[in-house]
CSV table of C-alpha atoms and ligand atoms in Angstrom, one decimal:
chain,number,residue,atom,x,y,z
B,1,MET,CA,29.3,-28.8,141.2
B,2,TYR,CA,30.1,-32.2,140.8
B,3,ASP,CA,27.5,-33.4,142.3
B,4,VAL,CA,24.9,-31.5,139.7
B,5,ILE,CA,26.8,-32.9,136.8
B,6,LEU,CA,26.5,-36.2,138.2
B,7,SER,CA,22.7,-35.8,138.9
B,8,ARG,CA,21.8,-34.2,135.7
B,9,ARG,CA,19.7,-36.3,133.5
B,10,SER,CA,17.8,-35.1,129.6
B,11,ILE,CA,14.2,-35.2,131.0
B,12,ARG,CA,10.9,-35.4,128.3
B,13,ARG,CA,8.3,-35.6,130.7
B,14,PHE,CA,7.7,-32.2,132.5
B,15,TYR,CA,4.6,-31.3,134.8
B,16,GLN,CA,2.7,-28.1,133.8
B,17,LYS,CA,4.3,-26.2,136.0
B,18,PRO,CA,5.0,-22.5,134.0
B,19,LEU,CA,8.5,-21.4,134.8
B,20,ASP,CA,9.8,-18.3,135.9
B,21,LEU,CA,11.6,-15.9,132.9
B,22,LEU,CA,14.0,-13.8,136.0
B,23,LEU,CA,15.0,-17.9,136.0
B,24,LEU,CA,14.9,-18.6,132.3
B,25,LYS,CA,17.3,-15.5,131.9
B,26,LYS,CA,19.4,-16.9,134.2
B,27,PHE,CA,19.8,-20.0,132.4
B,28,VAL,CA,21.1,-17.6,129.4
B,29,ASN,CA,23.7,-15.5,131.7
B,30,ALA,CA,24.8,-19.1,131.8
B,31,ALA,CA,25.3,-19.2,128.7
B,32,ARG,CA,26.3,-15.8,128.0
B,33,LEU,CA,29.4,-16.5,130.4
B,34,ALA,CA,30.4,-19.6,128.4
B,35,PRO,CA,33.7,-20.2,126.9
B,36,SER,CA,33.9,-19.1,122.5
B,37,ALA,CA,36.8,-19.2,121.0
B,38,ALA,CA,38.4,-16.0,119.9
B,39,ASN,CA,35.9,-14.9,121.9
B,40,LEU,CA,33.7,-14.1,119.3
B,41,GLN,CA,30.2,-14.7,120.2
B,42,PRO,CA,28.3,-15.9,117.3
B,43,LEU,CA,25.6,-17.0,119.4
B,44,GLU,CA,21.6,-15.6,120.2
B,45,TYR,CA,19.0,-17.2,122.1
B,46,ILE,CA,15.0,-17.0,122.6
B,47,ILE,CA,13.6,-18.3,126.0
B,48,VAL,CA,10.6,-19.2,124.6
B,49,MET,CA,7.3,-19.4,127.2
B,50,GLU,CA,4.7,-18.0,125.7
B,51,LYS,CA,1.4,-21.3,125.5
B,52,LYS,CA,0.7,-20.8,121.3
B,53,LEU,CA,4.6,-20.6,120.6
B,54,CYS,CA,5.6,-23.6,122.7
B,55,ALA,CA,2.8,-25.3,121.4
B,56,GLN,CA,3.7,-24.7,117.9
B,57,LEU,CA,7.6,-25.5,118.6
B,58,PHE,CA,6.8,-28.7,120.0
B,59,GLU,CA,5.2,-30.1,116.5
B,60,THR,CA,8.9,-29.6,115.1
B,61,LEU,CA,10.9,-31.6,117.9
B,62,GLY,CA,11.8,-35.7,117.1
B,63,TRP,CA,11.9,-36.9,120.6
B,64,ALA,CA,14.2,-40.4,122.0
B,65,ALA,CA,14.4,-41.6,118.8
B,66,TYR,CA,15.7,-45.1,120.7
B,67,ILE,CA,12.3,-45.6,122.1
B,68,GLN,CA,9.9,-47.6,120.0
B,69,PRO,CA,6.7,-47.7,119.3
B,70,LYS,CA,7.7,-44.0,118.3
B,71,TRP,CA,7.3,-42.2,121.6
B,72,THR,CA,6.4,-38.1,122.2
B,73,PRO,CA,5.2,-36.1,125.3
B,74,SER,CA,1.7,-36.1,126.3
B,75,GLU,CA,0.1,-33.2,126.2
B,76,TYR,CA,0.2,-33.3,129.9
B,77,GLU,CA,3.9,-33.6,130.1
B,78,ARG,CA,5.4,-31.4,127.0
B,79,PRO,CA,8.3,-28.6,128.1
B,80,PRO,CA,6.3,-25.2,129.8
B,81,ALA,CA,9.3,-22.9,127.8
B,82,TYR,CA,12.3,-23.7,125.9
B,83,ILE,CA,15.3,-21.7,124.9
B,84,VAL,CA,16.4,-21.7,120.6
B,85,ILE,CA,19.7,-21.6,120.8
B,86,LEU,CA,20.9,-19.2,117.1
B,87,VAL,CA,24.0,-18.9,115.8
B,88,LYS,CA,24.5,-15.4,114.1
B,89,ASP,CA,27.1,-16.4,112.2
B,90,ILE,CA,27.9,-20.4,110.9
B,91,LYS,CA,31.2,-19.6,109.1
B,92,ASN,CA,32.8,-19.0,112.1
B,93,PRO,CA,34.6,-22.3,112.8
B,94,TYR,CA,34.3,-23.7,116.1
B,95,TYR,CA,30.6,-23.0,116.8
B,96,GLN,CA,29.5,-26.0,117.1
B,97,ARG,CA,32.0,-26.1,120.4
B,98,ASP,CA,30.5,-22.9,122.0
B,99,VAL,CA,26.9,-24.0,120.8
B,100,GLY,CA,28.0,-27.6,123.4
B,101,PHE,CA,29.8,-25.4,126.4
B,102,ALA,CA,26.7,-22.5,125.9
B,103,THR,CA,24.0,-25.7,126.2
B,104,GLU,CA,26.3,-27.2,129.0
B,105,ASN,CA,25.9,-24.3,131.1
B,106,ILE,CA,22.4,-23.9,130.2
B,107,VAL,CA,21.7,-27.5,131.4
B,108,LEU,CA,23.5,-27.1,134.6
B,109,ALA,CA,22.0,-24.2,135.9
B,110,ALA,CA,18.9,-25.8,135.1
B,111,GLU,CA,20.0,-29.2,136.8
B,112,ALA,CA,20.9,-27.2,139.4
B,113,GLU,CA,17.8,-24.8,140.5
B,114,GLY,CA,15.6,-28.2,140.2
B,115,LEU,CA,15.0,-28.6,136.8
B,116,GLY,CA,15.1,-30.8,134.0
B,117,SER,CA,16.3,-30.5,130.3
B,118,CYS,CA,16.7,-32.1,127.5
B,119,ILE,CA,18.6,-30.8,124.4
B,120,LEU,CA,17.0,-31.1,120.7
B,121,CYS,CA,18.8,-30.9,117.3
B,122,ASN,CA,16.3,-33.4,115.9
B,123,ILE,CA,14.2,-30.5,114.8
B,124,ASP,CA,12.8,-29.2,112.0
B,125,ARG,CA,15.2,-25.8,111.3
B,126,GLU,CA,13.2,-24.2,108.4
B,127,LYS,CA,9.7,-24.6,110.3
B,128,ILE,CA,11.6,-22.3,113.5
B,129,GLN,CA,13.2,-20.6,111.9
B,130,HIS,CA,9.5,-19.4,109.9
B,131,ILE,CA,7.4,-19.4,114.1
B,132,PHE,CA,10.0,-16.8,115.2
B,133,LYS,CA,10.5,-14.6,111.9
B,134,ILE,CA,14.4,-15.3,112.3
B,135,PRO,CA,16.1,-13.4,109.6
B,136,GLN,CA,18.7,-14.8,107.7
B,137,PRO,CA,21.9,-15.6,107.9
B,138,ILE,CA,21.3,-16.1,111.2
B,139,THR,CA,20.2,-20.1,112.4
B,140,VAL,CA,18.7,-22.1,114.4
B,141,ASP,CA,21.0,-24.9,116.0
B,142,SER,CA,19.5,-26.5,118.4
B,143,VAL,CA,16.6,-26.2,121.0
B,144,ILE,CA,16.2,-27.3,124.7
B,145,ALA,CA,13.6,-28.4,126.5
B,146,LEU,CA,13.3,-26.9,129.7
B,147,GLY,CA,10.6,-27.7,132.8
B,148,TYR,CA,10.2,-29.5,136.0
B,149,LYS,CA,10.7,-33.0,136.0
B,150,ALA,CA,8.2,-35.3,136.0
B,151,GLU,CA,10.2,-38.7,135.1
B,152,LYS,CA,13.0,-40.5,136.8
B,153,SER,CA,16.0,-41.3,134.6
B,154,VAL,CA,18.9,-43.5,135.7
B,155,VAL,CA,22.7,-44.2,134.1
B,156,GLU,CA,23.2,-47.5,133.9
B,157,GLU,CA,26.9,-49.6,133.1
B,158,MET,CA,26.9,-49.1,129.5
B,159,ASN,CA,27.6,-53.1,128.1
B,160,ASP,CA,26.6,-53.7,124.5
B,161,SER,CA,24.6,-51.1,123.1
B,162,VAL,CA,24.3,-47.3,123.3
B,163,LYS,CA,20.9,-47.9,123.3
B,164,TYR,CA,18.4,-46.0,126.6
B,165,TRP,CA,14.9,-48.2,127.3
B,166,ARG,CA,12.1,-47.2,129.8
B,167,ASP,CA,11.2,-50.1,132.1
B,168,PRO,CA,7.8,-51.1,133.2
B,169,GLN,CA,8.0,-48.4,136.1
B,170,ASP,CA,8.6,-45.8,132.5
B,171,VAL,CA,12.0,-45.4,135.1
B,172,LEU,CA,14.2,-44.7,131.7
B,173,HIS,CA,17.8,-46.3,131.9
B,174,VAL,CA,20.9,-44.8,129.8
B,175,PRO,CA,23.8,-46.6,130.0
B,176,LYS,CA,27.3,-45.7,130.2
B,177,ARG,CA,30.4,-46.3,129.0
B,178,LYS,CA,32.7,-47.3,131.9
B,179,LEU,CA,35.2,-45.4,133.4
B,180,ASP,CA,37.9,-47.8,133.0
B,181,ASP,CA,36.7,-48.1,129.5
B,182,ILE,CA,37.7,-44.5,128.0
B,183,ILE,CA,40.6,-43.7,130.7
B,184,HIS,CA,44.3,-44.3,129.3
B,185,ILE,CA,47.4,-44.0,131.8
B,186,ASN,CA,50.2,-41.7,130.2
B,187,MET,CA,49.8,-44.7,127.2
B,188,PHE,CA,47.3,-45.7,125.1
B,189,SER,CA,46.3,-49.2,126.5
B,190,GLN,CA,44.1,-51.3,123.7
B,191,LYS,CA,41.2,-51.9,125.9
N,1,FMN,C1,23.4,-33.0,120.2
N,1,FMN,C2,22.7,-33.9,121.0
N,1,FMN,C3,21.5,-33.7,120.2
N,1,FMN,C4,20.3,-34.5,120.8
N,1,FMN,N1,19.3,-34.5,120.6
N,1,FMN,C5,17.5,-35.0,120.6
N,1,FMN,C6,17.1,-34.9,120.5
N,1,FMN,O1,16.9,-34.6,119.4
N,1,FMN,N2,16.0,-35.6,121.1
N,1,FMN,C7,15.7,-36.7,122.1
N,1,FMN,O2,15.1,-36.8,122.8
N,1,FMN,N3,16.9,-36.4,122.9
N,1,FMN,C8,18.2,-35.8,122.2
N,1,FMN,N4,19.5,-35.5,123.2
N,1,FMN,C9,19.6,-36.3,124.2
N,1,FMN,C10,20.5,-37.4,124.4
N,1,FMN,O3,19.4,-38.1,123.6
N,1,FMN,C11,21.0,-37.9,125.7
N,1,FMN,O4,21.7,-37.2,125.9
N,1,FMN,C12,21.3,-39.6,125.7
N,1,FMN,O5,20.7,-40.1,125.5
N,1,FMN,C13,21.8,-39.6,127.2
N,1,FMN,O6,21.0,-39.6,128.4
N,1,FMN,P1,21.5,-38.4,129.0
N,1,FMN,O7,21.6,-36.9,128.8
N,1,FMN,O8,20.4,-38.6,130.6
N,1,FMN,O9,22.8,-38.5,129.6
N,1,FMN,C14,20.5,-35.1,122.7
N,1,FMN,C15,21.4,-34.8,123.0
N,1,FMN,C16,23.0,-33.9,122.9
N,1,FMN,C17,24.0,-33.8,123.3
């Protein structure tokens, strides 16, 4: 489990190999069994794998905002499948925490199957609502892109910037804060 947590990185380029519906259902099952505040389970999921719908959904997504000039996956590296996360009741004060747990279960289950994923919140929710005929008051929270990995992403020790970057070989480098910088033992200590 720990190895899966360590190896998962956001992946934004994918091989054009379709994903099995059973595998995608397995990921939603992992989300279904996630912790839920008061066990209210306010989330539902749309599995998207049909080519036309994937193409329509792709148009609503914003990718890798730190990469300049503006970048989106090319026609040959787009995700072959998505899971759209829906919220039945946004009045539930803890729904965003539930989304976090469910999302992490999905991306870790995908990593354990050798798949890449990217969580997307920079999305056009109104358009997604329309494309998939989602009735009010159900709302779109986020989208998870899934597929076989066609890029490499590595962790870097963070110094002064949180911005990820691509090197000339197209490897993505993701700065993460140092462990010693985020741990306080027994008492809060100034860093
Ligand atoms: C709540 C949330 C929203 C995100 N939204 C987007 C997004 O809209 N587009 C995108 O390309 N990446 C998005 N990401 C991925 C982050 O950029 C990524 O997690 C971060 O750079 C750290 O990289 P890592 O996932 O490889 O550890 C999102 C991640 C989270 C947790």
